Amino acid sequence: YYENGIDLFLQLRSDNKYYCSSCIRLYRREFLLANQLSFCENILYEDNIHTLACYMCAKAVMHVNLTIMLRRVRNNSITQSPLNFKNFLSYVKVYQEIMRLWNLNNNPVLEEELCKICDDNKETIIDVYFKLTKEERKKISELAPAVRYEIRNIIDNRKKTQDFLFPYYLFFYN
């Protein structure tokens, strides 16, 4: 039992047992409705955002370390299919949403782990970008300017997220 979702999130991250998959969690419907938690539509990997948002909002959580299901890997599933432009855009959206969640919560306790998650996402975006065909890369020019700017920042600037962060929270009164 944990007093809040952030404590469980940090414990799972420190134990290297944090998984984004929503199918391994149970939520009360009232919790999801009260916190307006739903899945982002029209993207892949929406579990990454939803799971993190749930941890950030949860007031009381319980973790049971039992194997109660087995995962079946199918040949044509999202995780087994070749990477394409939709995968790339979905990873960009996940990155943007995690940054948005981070800014909304502004919790210094989460900063190190959220930096690591953002850095992992940036690496994935870069990796997928270089696996795209030339035709798929050209599609980026058709996106909104703000999205193109974000993608360019991620691709061109491969430094770690934490290299750019200034600890503003140190200047707020407690």
Short mmCIF file of C-alpha atoms in Angstrom, two decimals:
data_model
loop_
_atom_site.label_atom_id
_atom_site.label_comp_id
_atom_site.label_asym_id
_atom_site.label_seq_id
_atom_site.Cartn_x
_atom_site.Cartn_y
_atom_site.Cartn_z
CA TYR A 1 0.00 0.00 0.00
CA TYR A 2 1.27 3.50 -0.87
CA GLU A 3 -0.04 6.85 0.30
CA ASN A 4 0.00 8.18 -3.25
CA GLY A 5 0.80 7.18 -6.80
CA ILE A 6 4.00 9.20 -6.94
CA ASP A 7 5.55 7.12 -4.16
CA LEU A 8 4.72 3.90 -5.99
CA PHE A 9 5.95 5.34 -9.29
CA LEU A 10 9.30 6.28 -7.72
CA GLN A 11 9.63 2.89 -6.02
CA LEU A 12 8.92 0.99 -9.25
CA ARG A 13 11.38 3.18 -11.16
CA SER A 14 14.09 2.63 -8.57
CA ASP A 15 13.47 -1.15 -8.65
CA ASN A 16 13.51 -1.08 -12.47
CA LYS A 17 9.97 -2.53 -12.48
CA TYR A 18 8.01 0.35 -13.97
CA TYR A 19 5.96 -0.71 -16.99
CA CYS A 20 3.66 1.61 -18.92
CA SER A 21 1.20 -1.01 -20.05
CA SER A 22 -2.30 -0.13 -18.88
CA CYS A 23 -3.53 -3.70 -19.15
CA ILE A 24 -1.63 -4.64 -15.97
CA ARG A 25 -3.51 -2.11 -13.83
CA LEU A 26 -6.97 -1.77 -12.37
CA TYR A 27 -8.54 1.64 -11.80
CA ARG A 28 -11.74 2.74 -10.16
CA ARG A 29 -14.01 4.35 -12.70
CA GLU A 30 -14.70 7.23 -10.29
CA PHE A 31 -10.95 7.94 -10.08
CA LEU A 32 -10.62 8.16 -13.87
CA LEU A 33 -13.70 10.38 -14.21
CA ALA A 34 -12.82 12.67 -11.29
CA ASN A 35 -9.32 13.26 -12.69
CA GLN A 36 -10.49 13.40 -16.33
CA LEU A 37 -8.07 10.62 -17.25
CA SER A 38 -8.58 9.06 -20.65
CA PHE A 39 -6.40 7.83 -23.46
CA CYS A 40 -5.08 10.18 -26.15
CA GLU A 41 -6.81 9.32 -29.38
CA ASN A 42 -5.22 8.60 -32.76
CA ILE A 43 -1.75 7.83 -31.44
CA LEU A 44 0.19 4.72 -30.60
CA TYR A 45 1.85 4.19 -27.19
CA GLU A 46 -0.91 6.08 -25.41
CA ASP A 47 -0.29 3.89 -22.35
CA ASN A 48 2.91 5.84 -21.67
CA ILE A 49 0.94 9.02 -21.05
CA HIS A 50 -2.10 7.49 -19.36
CA THR A 51 -0.12 5.42 -16.88
CA LEU A 52 2.08 8.33 -15.83
CA ALA A 53 -0.93 10.65 -15.46
CA CYS A 54 -2.66 8.06 -13.27
CA TYR A 55 0.36 7.76 -10.98
CA MET A 56 0.54 11.53 -10.66
CA CYS A 57 -3.14 11.84 -9.69
CA ALA A 58 -3.56 8.81 -7.43
CA LYS A 59 -4.08 9.51 -3.74
CA ALA A 60 -3.87 5.92 -2.51
CA VAL A 61 -2.58 2.93 -4.43
CA MET A 62 -1.81 -0.70 -3.89
CA HIS A 63 0.77 -2.76 -5.72
CA VAL A 64 0.52 -6.54 -5.90
CA ASN A 65 3.59 -8.31 -7.24
CA LEU A 66 1.93 -11.37 -8.75
CA THR A 67 2.02 -12.89 -12.20
CA ILE A 68 -1.65 -13.18 -13.03
CA MET A 69 -1.50 -13.06 -16.82
CA LEU A 70 0.81 -13.88 -19.67
CA ARG A 71 1.36 -11.61 -22.64
CA ARG A 72 0.88 -12.96 -26.11
CA VAL A 73 3.02 -11.44 -28.83
CA ARG A 74 1.34 -11.37 -32.23
CA ASN A 75 3.18 -10.88 -35.52
CA ASN A 76 1.02 -7.97 -36.71
CA SER A 77 0.79 -6.12 -33.39
CA ILE A 78 1.93 -2.51 -32.97
CA THR A 79 5.09 -3.58 -31.16
CA GLN A 80 6.00 -6.16 -33.80
CA SER A 81 5.25 -4.12 -36.94
CA PRO A 82 7.93 -2.14 -38.78
CA LEU A 83 8.35 1.44 -37.60
CA ASN A 84 6.74 4.11 -39.75
CA PHE A 85 5.68 7.76 -39.71
CA LYS A 86 2.73 7.11 -37.38
CA ASN A 87 5.09 5.52 -34.84
CA PHE A 88 7.35 8.54 -35.10
CA LEU A 89 4.53 11.07 -34.63
CA SER A 90 3.12 9.06 -31.75
CA TYR A 91 6.44 9.10 -29.93
CA VAL A 92 6.65 12.87 -30.45
CA LYS A 93 3.14 13.28 -29.03
CA VAL A 94 4.03 11.08 -26.03
CA TYR A 95 7.11 13.23 -25.39
CA GLN A 96 5.07 16.44 -25.61
CA GLU A 97 2.38 15.09 -23.29
CA ILE A 98 4.91 13.91 -20.70
CA MET A 99 6.49 17.37 -20.75
CA ARG A 100 3.00 18.89 -20.32
CA LEU A 101 2.27 16.61 -17.35
CA TRP A 102 5.62 17.51 -15.86
CA ASN A 103 4.89 21.24 -16.17
CA LEU A 104 1.40 20.82 -14.71
CA ASN A 105 2.66 18.98 -11.64
CA ASN A 106 5.89 20.92 -11.08
CA ASN A 107 6.96 18.43 -8.41
CA PRO A 108 10.70 18.48 -7.61
CA VAL A 109 10.49 14.89 -6.28
CA LEU A 110 9.59 13.68 -9.78
CA GLU A 111 12.14 15.75 -11.68
CA GLU A 112 14.96 13.21 -11.94
CA GLU A 113 12.72 10.35 -13.05
CA LEU A 114 10.78 12.50 -15.50
CA CYS A 115 14.11 13.68 -16.95
CA LYS A 116 15.06 10.05 -17.50
CA ILE A 117 11.72 9.24 -19.12
CA CYS A 118 11.98 12.27 -21.41
CA ASP A 119 15.53 11.36 -22.34
CA ASP A 120 14.46 7.80 -23.14
CA ASN A 121 11.66 9.17 -25.32
CA LYS A 122 14.04 11.55 -27.10
CA GLU A 123 16.39 8.65 -27.87
CA THR A 124 13.48 6.62 -29.22
CA ILE A 125 12.27 9.54 -31.38
CA ILE A 126 15.76 9.98 -32.81
CA ASP A 127 16.12 6.25 -33.42
CA VAL A 128 12.76 6.01 -35.20
CA TYR A 129 13.47 9.18 -37.22
CA PHE A 130 16.62 7.65 -38.70
CA LYS A 131 14.70 4.48 -39.57
CA LEU A 132 12.10 6.40 -41.58
CA THR A 133 12.28 6.38 -45.34
CA LYS A 134 13.06 9.65 -47.16
CA GLU A 135 9.40 9.88 -48.21
CA GLU A 136 8.25 9.52 -44.61
CA ARG A 137 10.75 12.16 -43.43
CA LYS A 138 9.37 14.57 -46.03
CA LYS A 139 5.96 14.33 -44.32
CA ILE A 140 7.42 16.26 -41.39
CA SER A 141 7.46 19.41 -43.52
CA GLU A 142 3.67 19.15 -43.81
CA LEU A 143 3.15 19.34 -40.05
CA ALA A 144 2.25 22.46 -38.09
CA PRO A 145 5.21 24.81 -37.49
CA ALA A 146 5.17 24.25 -33.71
CA VAL A 147 5.38 20.47 -34.18
CA ARG A 148 8.19 20.83 -36.74
CA TYR A 149 10.05 23.08 -34.32
CA GLU A 150 9.67 20.53 -31.51
CA ILE A 151 10.89 17.70 -33.75
CA ARG A 152 13.85 19.76 -34.94
CA ASN A 153 14.80 20.51 -31.33
CA ILE A 154 14.68 16.83 -30.44
CA ILE A 155 16.59 15.61 -33.52
CA ASP A 156 19.18 18.40 -33.67
CA ASN A 157 19.76 18.72 -29.96
CA ARG A 158 20.67 15.32 -28.57
CA LYS A 159 21.80 16.46 -25.15
CA LYS A 160 20.07 15.07 -22.13
CA THR A 161 16.97 16.91 -20.88
CA GLN A 162 18.53 17.49 -17.48
CA ASP A 163 21.37 19.45 -19.11
CA PHE A 164 18.83 22.18 -19.94
CA LEU A 165 16.83 22.32 -16.74
CA PHE A 166 17.19 25.13 -14.25
CA PRO A 167 15.95 24.28 -10.74
CA TYR A 168 13.30 27.02 -10.55
CA TYR A 169 11.57 25.23 -7.70
CA LEU A 170 14.49 26.24 -5.44
CA PHE A 171 13.25 29.82 -5.65
CA PHE A 172 9.66 29.21 -4.57
CA TYR A 173 8.65 29.70 -0.96
CA ASN A 174 7.56 26.56 0.88
#
